[in-house]
Coordinates of N, CA and C in Angstrom, one line a residue:
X30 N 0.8 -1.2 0.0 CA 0.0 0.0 0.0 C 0.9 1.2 0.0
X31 N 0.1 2.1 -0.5 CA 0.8 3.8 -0.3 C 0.5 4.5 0.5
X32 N 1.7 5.1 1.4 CA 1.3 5.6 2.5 C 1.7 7.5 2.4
X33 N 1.6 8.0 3.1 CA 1.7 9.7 3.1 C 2.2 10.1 4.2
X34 N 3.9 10.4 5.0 CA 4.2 10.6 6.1 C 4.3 12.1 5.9
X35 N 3.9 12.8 6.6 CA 4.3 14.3 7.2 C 4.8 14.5 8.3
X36 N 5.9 14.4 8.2 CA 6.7 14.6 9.7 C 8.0 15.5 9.4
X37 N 8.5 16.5 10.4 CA 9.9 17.7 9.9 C 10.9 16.8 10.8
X38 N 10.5 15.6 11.8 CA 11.8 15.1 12.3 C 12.4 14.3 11.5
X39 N 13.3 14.2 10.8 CA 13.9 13.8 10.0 C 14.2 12.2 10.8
X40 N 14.6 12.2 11.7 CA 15.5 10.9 11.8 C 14.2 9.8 12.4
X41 N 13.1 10.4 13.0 CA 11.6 9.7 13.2 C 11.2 9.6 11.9
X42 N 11.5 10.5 11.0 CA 10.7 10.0 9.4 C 11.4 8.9 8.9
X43 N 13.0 8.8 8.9 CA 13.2 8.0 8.3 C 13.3 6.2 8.7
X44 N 13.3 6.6 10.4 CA 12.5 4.7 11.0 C 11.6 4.8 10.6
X45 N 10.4 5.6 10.6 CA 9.0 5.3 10.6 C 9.2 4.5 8.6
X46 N 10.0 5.3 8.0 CA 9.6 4.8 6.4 C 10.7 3.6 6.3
X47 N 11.7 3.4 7.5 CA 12.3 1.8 6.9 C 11.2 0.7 7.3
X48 N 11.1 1.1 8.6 CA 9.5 0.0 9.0 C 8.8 -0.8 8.4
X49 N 7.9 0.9 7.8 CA 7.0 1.0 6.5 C 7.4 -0.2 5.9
X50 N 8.6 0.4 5.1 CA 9.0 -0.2 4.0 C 9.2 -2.0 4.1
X51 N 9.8 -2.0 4.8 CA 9.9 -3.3 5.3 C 9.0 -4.4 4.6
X52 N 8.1 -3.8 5.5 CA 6.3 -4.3 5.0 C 6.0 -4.2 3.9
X53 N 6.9 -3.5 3.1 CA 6.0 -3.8 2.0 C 5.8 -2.4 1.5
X54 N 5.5 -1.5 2.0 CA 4.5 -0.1 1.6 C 5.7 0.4 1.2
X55 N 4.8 1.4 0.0 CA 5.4 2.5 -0.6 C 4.9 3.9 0.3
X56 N 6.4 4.7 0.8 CA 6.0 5.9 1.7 C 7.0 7.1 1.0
X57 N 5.7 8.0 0.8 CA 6.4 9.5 0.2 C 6.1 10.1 1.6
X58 N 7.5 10.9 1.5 CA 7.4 11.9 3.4 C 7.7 13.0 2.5
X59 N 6.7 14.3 3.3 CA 6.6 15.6 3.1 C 7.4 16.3 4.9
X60 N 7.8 17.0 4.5 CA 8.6 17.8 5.7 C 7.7 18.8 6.1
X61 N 6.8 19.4 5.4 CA 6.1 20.4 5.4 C 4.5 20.5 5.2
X62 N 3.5 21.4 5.4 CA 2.4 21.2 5.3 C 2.3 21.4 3.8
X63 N 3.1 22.4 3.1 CA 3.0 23.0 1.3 C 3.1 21.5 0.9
X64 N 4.0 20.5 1.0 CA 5.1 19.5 0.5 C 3.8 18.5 0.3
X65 N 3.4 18.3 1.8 CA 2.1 17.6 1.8 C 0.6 17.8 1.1
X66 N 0.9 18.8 1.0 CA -0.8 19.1 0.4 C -0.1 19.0 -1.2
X67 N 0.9 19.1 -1.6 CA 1.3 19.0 -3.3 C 1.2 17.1 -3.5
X68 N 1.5 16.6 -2.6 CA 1.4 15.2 -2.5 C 0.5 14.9 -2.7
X69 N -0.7 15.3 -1.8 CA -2.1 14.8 -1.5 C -2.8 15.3 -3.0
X70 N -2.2 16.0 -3.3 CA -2.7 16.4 -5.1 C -2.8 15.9 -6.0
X71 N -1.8 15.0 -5.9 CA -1.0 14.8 -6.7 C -1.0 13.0 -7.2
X72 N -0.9 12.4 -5.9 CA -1.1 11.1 -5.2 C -2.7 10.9 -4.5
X73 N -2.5 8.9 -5.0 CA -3.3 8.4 -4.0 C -3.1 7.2 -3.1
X74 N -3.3 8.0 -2.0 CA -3.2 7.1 -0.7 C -3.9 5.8 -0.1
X75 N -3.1 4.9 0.2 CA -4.4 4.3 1.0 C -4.2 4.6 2.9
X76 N -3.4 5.6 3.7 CA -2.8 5.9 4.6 C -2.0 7.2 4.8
X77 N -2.5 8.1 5.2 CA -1.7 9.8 6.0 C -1.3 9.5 7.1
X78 N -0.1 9.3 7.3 CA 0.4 9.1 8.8 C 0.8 10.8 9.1
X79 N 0.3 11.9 9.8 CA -0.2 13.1 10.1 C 0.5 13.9 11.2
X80 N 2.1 14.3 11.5 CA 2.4 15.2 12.4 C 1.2 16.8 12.6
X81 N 1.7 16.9 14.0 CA 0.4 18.2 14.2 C 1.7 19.5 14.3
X82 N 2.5 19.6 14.5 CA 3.5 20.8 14.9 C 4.6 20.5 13.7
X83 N 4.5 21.3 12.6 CA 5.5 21.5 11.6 C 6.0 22.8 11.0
X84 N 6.8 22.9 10.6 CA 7.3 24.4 10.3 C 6.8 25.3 9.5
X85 N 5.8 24.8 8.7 CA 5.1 25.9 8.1 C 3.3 25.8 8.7
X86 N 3.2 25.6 9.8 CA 2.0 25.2 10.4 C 1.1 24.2 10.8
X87 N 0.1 23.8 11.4 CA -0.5 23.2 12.2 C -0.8 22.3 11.3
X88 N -0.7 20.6 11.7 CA -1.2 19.8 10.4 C -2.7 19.4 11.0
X89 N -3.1 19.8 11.9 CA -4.6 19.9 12.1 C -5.3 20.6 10.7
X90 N -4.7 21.7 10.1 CA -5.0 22.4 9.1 C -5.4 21.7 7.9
X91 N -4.3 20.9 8.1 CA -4.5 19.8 6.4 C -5.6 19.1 6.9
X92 N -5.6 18.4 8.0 CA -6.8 17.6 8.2 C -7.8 18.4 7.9
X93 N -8.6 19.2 8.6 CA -9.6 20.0 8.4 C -9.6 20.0 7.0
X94 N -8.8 20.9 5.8 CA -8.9 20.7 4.9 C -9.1 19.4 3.8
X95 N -8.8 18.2 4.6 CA -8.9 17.1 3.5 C -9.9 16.5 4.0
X96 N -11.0 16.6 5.1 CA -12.2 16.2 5.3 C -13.0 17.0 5.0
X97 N -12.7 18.7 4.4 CA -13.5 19.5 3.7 C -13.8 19.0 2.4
X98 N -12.7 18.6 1.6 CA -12.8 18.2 0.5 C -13.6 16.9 0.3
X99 N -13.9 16.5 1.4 CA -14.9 14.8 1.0 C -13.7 13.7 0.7
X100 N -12.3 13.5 1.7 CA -11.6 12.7 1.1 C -11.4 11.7 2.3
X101 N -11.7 10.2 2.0 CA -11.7 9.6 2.8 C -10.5 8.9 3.7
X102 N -9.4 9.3 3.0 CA -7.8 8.5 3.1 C -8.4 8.7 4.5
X103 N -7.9 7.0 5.3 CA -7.4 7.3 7.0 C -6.4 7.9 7.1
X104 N -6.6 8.8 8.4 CA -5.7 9.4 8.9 C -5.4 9.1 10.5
X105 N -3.8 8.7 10.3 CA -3.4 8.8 12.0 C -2.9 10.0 12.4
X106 N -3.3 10.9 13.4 CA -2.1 11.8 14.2 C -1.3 11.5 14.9
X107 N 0.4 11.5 14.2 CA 1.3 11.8 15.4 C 1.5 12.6 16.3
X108 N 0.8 12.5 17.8 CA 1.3 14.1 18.3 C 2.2 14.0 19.6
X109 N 2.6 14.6 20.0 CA 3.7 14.5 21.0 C 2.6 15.3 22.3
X110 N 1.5 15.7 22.1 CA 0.3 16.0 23.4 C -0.2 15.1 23.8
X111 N -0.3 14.8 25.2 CA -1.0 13.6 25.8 C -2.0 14.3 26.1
X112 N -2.7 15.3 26.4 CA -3.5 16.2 27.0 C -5.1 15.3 26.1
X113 N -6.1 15.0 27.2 CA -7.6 15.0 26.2 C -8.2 15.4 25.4
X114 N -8.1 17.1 25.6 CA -8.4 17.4 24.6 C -7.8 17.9 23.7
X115 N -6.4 18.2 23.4 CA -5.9 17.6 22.0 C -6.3 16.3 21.3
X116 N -6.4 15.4 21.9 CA -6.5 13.8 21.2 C -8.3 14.5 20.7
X117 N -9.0 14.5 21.5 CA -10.7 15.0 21.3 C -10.4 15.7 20.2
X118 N -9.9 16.6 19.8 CA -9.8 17.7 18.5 C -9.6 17.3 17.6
X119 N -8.5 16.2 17.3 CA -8.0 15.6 16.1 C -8.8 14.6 15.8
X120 N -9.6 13.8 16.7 CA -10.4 12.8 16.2 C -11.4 13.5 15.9
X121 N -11.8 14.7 16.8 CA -13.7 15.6 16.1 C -13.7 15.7 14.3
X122 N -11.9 16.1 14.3 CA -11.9 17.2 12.8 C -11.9 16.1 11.7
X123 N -11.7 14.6 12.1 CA -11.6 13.4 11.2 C -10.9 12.4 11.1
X124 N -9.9 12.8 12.4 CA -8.4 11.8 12.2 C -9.2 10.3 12.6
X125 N -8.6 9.2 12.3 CA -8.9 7.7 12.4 C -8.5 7.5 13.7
X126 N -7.9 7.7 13.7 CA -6.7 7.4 15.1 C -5.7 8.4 15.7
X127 N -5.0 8.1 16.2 CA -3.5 9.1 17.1 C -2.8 8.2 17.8
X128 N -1.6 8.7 17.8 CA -0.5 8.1 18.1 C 0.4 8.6 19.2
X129 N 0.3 8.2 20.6 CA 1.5 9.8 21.0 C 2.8 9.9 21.4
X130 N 3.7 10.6 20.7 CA 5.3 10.4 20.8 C 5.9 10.5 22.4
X131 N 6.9 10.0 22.2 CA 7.4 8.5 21.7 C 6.6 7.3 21.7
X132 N 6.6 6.7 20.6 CA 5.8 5.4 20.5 C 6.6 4.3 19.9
X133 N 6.3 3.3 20.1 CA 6.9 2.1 19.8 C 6.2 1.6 18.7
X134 N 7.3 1.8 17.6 CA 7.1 1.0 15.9 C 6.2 -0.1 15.7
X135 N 5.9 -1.2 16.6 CA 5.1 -2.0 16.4 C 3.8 -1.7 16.5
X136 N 4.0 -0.8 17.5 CA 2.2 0.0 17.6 C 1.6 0.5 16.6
X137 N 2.5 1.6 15.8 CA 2.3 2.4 15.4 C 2.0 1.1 13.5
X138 N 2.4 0.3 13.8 CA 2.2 -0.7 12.6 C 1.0 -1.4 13.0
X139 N 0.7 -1.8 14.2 CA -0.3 -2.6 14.5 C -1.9 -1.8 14.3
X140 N -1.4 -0.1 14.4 CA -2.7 1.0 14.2 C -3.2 0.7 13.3
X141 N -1.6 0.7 12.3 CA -2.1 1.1 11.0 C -3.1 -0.1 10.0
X142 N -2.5 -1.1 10.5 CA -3.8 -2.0 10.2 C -4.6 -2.4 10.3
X143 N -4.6 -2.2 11.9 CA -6.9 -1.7 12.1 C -7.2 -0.8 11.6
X144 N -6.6 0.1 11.3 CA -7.2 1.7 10.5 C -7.4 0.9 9.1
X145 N -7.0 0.3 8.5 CA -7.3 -0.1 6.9 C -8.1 -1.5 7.2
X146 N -8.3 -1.7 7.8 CA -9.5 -2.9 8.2 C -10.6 -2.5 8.6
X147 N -10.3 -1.1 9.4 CA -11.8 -0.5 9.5 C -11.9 0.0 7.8
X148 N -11.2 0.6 7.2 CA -11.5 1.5 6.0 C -12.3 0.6 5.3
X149 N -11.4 -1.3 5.1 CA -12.0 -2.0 4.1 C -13.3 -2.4 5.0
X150 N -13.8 -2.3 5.9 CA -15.1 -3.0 6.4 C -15.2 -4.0 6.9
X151 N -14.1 -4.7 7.1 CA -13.9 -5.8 7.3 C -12.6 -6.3 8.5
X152 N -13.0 -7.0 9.5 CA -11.4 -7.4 10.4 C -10.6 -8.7 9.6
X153 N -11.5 -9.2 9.0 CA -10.5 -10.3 8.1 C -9.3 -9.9 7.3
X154 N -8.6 -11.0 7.3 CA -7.0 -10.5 6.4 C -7.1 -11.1 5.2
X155 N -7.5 -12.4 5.1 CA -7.8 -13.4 3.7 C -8.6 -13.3 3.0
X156 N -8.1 -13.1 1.5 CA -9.0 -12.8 0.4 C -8.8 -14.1 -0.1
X157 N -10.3 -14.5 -0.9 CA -10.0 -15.7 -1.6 C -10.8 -15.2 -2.9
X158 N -9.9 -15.8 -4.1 CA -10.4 -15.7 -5.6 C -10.3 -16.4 -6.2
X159 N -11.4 -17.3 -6.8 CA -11.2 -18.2 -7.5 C -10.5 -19.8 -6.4
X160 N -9.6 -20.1 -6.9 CA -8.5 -20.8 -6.0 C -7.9 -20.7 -5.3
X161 N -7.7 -19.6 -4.9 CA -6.5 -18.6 -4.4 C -7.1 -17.8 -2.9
X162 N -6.3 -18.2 -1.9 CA -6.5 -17.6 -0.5 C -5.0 -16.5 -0.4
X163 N -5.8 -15.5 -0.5 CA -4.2 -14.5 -0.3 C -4.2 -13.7 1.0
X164 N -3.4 -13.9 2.0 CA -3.1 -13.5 3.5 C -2.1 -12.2 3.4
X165 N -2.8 -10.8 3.1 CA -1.2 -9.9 3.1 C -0.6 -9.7 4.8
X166 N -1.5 -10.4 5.5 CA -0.8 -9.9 7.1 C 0.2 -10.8 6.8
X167 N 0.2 -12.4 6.6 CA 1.2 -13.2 6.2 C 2.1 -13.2 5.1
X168 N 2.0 -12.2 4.3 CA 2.5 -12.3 3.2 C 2.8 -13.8 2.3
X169 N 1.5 -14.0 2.1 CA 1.7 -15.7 1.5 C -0.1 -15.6 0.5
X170 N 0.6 -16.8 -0.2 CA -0.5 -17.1 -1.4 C -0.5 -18.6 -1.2
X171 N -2.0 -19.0 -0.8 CA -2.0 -20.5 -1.2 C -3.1 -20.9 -2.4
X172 N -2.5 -21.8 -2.8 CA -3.5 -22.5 -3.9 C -3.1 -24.3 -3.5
X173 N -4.2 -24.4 -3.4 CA -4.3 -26.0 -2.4 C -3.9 -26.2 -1.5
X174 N -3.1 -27.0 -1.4 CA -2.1 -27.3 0.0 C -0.6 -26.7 -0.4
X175 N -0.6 -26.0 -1.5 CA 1.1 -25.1 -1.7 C 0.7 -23.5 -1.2
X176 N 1.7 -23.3 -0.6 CA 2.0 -21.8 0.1 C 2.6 -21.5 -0.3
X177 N 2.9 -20.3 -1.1 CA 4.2 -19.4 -1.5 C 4.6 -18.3 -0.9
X178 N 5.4 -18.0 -0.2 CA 5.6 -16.7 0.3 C 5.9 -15.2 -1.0
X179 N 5.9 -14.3 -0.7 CA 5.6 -13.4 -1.9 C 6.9 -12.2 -1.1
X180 N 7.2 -12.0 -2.0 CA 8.2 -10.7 -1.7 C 7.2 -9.4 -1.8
X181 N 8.0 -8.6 -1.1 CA 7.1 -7.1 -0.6 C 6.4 -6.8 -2.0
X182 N 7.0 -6.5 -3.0 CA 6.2 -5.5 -4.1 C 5.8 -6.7 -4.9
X183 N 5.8 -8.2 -4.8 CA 4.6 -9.1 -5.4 C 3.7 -9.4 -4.5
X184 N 4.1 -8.9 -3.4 CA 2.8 -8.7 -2.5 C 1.8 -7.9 -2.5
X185 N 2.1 -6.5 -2.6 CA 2.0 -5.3 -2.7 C 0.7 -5.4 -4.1
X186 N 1.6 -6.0 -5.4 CA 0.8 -5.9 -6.4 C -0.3 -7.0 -6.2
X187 N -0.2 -8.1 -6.1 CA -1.5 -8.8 -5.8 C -2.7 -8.6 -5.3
X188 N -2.3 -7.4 -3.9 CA -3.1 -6.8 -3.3 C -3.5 -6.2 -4.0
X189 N -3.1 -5.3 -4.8 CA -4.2 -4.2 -5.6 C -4.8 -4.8 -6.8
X190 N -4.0 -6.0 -7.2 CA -5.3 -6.5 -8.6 C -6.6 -7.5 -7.8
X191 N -6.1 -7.9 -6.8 CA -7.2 -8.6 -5.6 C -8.6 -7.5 -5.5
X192 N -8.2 -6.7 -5.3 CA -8.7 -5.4 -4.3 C -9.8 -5.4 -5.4
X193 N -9.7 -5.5 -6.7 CA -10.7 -5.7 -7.5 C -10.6 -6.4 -8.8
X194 N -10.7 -7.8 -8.9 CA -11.0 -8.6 -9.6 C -11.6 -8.0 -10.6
X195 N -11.3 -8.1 -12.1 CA -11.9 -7.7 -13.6 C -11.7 -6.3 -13.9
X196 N -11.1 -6.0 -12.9 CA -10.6 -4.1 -13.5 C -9.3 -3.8 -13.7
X197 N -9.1 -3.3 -15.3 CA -7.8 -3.0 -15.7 C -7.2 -2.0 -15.3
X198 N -5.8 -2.5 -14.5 CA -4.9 -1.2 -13.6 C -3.9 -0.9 -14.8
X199 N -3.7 0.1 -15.3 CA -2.8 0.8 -16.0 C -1.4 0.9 -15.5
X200 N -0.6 0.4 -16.5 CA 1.0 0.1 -16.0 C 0.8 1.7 -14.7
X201 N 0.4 2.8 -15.0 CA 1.1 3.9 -14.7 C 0.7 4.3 -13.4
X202 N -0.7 3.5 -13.5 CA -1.4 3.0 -12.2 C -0.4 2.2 -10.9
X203 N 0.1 1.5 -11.4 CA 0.6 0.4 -10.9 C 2.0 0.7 -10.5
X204 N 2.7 1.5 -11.0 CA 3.9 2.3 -10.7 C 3.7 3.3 -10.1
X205 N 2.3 3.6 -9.7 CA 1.9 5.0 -8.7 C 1.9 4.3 -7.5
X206 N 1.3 3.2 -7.5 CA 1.2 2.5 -6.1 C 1.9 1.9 -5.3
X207 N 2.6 1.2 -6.4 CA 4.7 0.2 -6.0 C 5.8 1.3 -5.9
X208 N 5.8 2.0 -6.5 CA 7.2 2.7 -6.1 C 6.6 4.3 -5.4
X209 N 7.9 4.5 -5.1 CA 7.7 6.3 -4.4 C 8.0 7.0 -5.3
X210 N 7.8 8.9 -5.6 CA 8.5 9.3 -6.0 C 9.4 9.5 -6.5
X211 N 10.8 9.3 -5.0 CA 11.8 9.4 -5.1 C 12.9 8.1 -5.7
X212 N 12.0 7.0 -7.0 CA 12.6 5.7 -7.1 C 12.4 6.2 -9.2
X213 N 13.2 6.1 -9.1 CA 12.6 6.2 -10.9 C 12.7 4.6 -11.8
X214 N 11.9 4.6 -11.6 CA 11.7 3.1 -12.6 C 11.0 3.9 -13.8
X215 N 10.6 2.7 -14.8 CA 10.2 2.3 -15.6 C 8.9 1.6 -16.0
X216 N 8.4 1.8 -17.2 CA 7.3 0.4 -17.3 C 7.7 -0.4 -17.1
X217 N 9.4 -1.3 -17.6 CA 9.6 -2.5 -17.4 C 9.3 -3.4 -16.1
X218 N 9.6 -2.5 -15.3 CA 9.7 -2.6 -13.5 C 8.4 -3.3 -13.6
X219 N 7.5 -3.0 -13.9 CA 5.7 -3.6 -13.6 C 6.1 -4.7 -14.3
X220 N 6.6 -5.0 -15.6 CA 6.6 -6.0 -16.1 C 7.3 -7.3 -15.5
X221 N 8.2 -6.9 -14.4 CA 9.2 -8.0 -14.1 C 8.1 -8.7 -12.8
X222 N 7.2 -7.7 -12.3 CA 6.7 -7.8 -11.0 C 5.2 -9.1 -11.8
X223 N 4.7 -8.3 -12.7 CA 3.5 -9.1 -13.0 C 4.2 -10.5 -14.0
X224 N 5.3 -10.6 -14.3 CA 5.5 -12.5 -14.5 C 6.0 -13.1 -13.4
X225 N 6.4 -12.0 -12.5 CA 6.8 -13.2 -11.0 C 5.7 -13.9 -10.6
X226 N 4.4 -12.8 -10.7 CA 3.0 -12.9 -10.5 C 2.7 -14.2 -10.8
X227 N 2.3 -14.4 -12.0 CA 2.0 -15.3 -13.3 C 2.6 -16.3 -12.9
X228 N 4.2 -16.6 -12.9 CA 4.6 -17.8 -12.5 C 4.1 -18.3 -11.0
X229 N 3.8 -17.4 -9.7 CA 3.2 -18.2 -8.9 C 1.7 -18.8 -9.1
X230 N 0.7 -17.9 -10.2 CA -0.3 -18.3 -9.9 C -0.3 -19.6 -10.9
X231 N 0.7 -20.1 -11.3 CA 0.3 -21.0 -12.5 C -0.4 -22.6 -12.1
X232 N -1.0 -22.8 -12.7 CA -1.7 -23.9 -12.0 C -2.5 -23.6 -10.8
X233 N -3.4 -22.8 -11.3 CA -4.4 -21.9 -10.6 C -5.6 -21.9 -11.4
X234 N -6.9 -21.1 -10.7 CA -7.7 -21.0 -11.7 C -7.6 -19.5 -12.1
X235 N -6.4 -18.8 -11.5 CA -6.4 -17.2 -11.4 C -5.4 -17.1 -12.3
X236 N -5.8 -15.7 -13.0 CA -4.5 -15.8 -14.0 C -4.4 -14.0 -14.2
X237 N -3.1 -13.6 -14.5 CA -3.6 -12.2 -15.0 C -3.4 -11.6 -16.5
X238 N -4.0 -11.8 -17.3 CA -4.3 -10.8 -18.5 C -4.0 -9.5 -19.0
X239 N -3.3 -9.9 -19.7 CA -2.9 -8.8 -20.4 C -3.9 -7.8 -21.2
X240 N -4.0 -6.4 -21.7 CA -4.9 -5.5 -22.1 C -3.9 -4.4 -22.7
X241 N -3.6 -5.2 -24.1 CA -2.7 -4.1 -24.9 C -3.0 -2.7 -24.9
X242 N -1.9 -1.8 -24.2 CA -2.4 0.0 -24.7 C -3.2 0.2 -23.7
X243 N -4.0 -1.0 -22.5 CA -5.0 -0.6 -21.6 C -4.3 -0.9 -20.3
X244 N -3.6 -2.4 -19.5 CA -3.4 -2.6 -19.0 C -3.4 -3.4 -18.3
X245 N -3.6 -4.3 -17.3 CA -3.1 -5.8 -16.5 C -4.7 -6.2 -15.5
X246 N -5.4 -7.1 -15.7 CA -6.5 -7.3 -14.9 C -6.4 -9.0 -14.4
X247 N -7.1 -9.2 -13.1 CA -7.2 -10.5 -12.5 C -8.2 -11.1 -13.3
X248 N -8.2 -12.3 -13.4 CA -9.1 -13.2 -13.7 C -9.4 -14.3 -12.9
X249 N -10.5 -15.1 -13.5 CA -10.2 -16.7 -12.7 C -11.1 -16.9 -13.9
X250 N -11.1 -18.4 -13.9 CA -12.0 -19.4 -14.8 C -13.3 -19.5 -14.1

């Protein structure tokens, strides 16, 4: 998944994005509230992980502003206020959650995926399609009694052609969601990721299809 960090501490942004990364997610960090709202413009999230005290202003601001606009991305606040009613404020104006510094990385991982489990409606982790049971908490794909384990960004991609079966994601699509930014790939990059794909689902009923000029959709028989 793609995540959206706004934080000016540099050295908390960059554990918070090896973490991330770790897991799997693609994370663009804004230092600033300008940086972030050019992001939020620009990009789509499934995750704002949200500092409130940054150098060009309150990121309460952005919040307010991106629940004005009718946008649903969860939001966590990181705030360094323990006080009630700071926490009361940020959740009135739309935040999902809060977090309060210092916090421990596992937490802050374990939020973030009840926040996207509430988003999808659902507490379950297992999607099944067709043949196919795919676990992203486990990072694994079974088809019968074989398990494959999946590396971050064939994980990553499964999950979004899963997310919706029969709809064609556009390479450009697909390179918005896997990489950051700050990574310059290529179309090819999608291409190396969807035959890793292909060779695990083989001897499946799931297959993914190609859509010359259009782009890459799940199937099953």
């Amino acid at each position: 998944m793609r995540f959206l960090l706004v934080e000016d501490n540099i050295e908390l942004a960059k554990a918070i994005c090896s973490r991330m990364q770790l897991d799997g997610h693609v994370v663009d960090h804004a230092e600033r509230l300008e940086h972030a709202v050019a992001f939020s413009e620009t990009g789509e999230y499934d995750l704002i992980l949200l500092d409130i005290m940054l150098p060009d202003g309150d990121g309460r601001s952005f919040l307010k502003a991106h629940r004005a606009g009718e946008i649903d991305t969860p939001v966590i606040v990181l705030t360094a206020r323990s006080e009630v009613s700071d926490r009361i404020s940020v959740l009135d104006l739309g935040a999902d959650d809060y977090i309060t510094k210092p916090f421990d990385h596992a937490e802050l991982q374990a939020r973030c995926r009840a926040v996207l489990r509430r988003k999808a409606g659902t507490a379950k982790t297992i999607t099944r399609y067709g043949d196919v049971a795919f676990d992203p908490v486990a990072g694994n794909l079974t088809i019968g009694d074989r398990v494959i384990n999946l590396r971050n960004r064939e994980l990553r991609l499964l999950e979004l052609l899963i997310s919706a079966p029969g709809q064609i994601f556009p390479k450009t699509k697909l390179i918005d969601r896997l990489f950051s930014y700050e990574e310059d790939v290529s179309e090819n990059a999608v291409e190396v990721y969807i035959a890793r794909l292909r060779k695990h689902l083989e001897n499946s009923s799931v297959s993914i299809t190609t859509h010359r000029g259009l782009g890459y959709r799940l199937d099953h028989d």
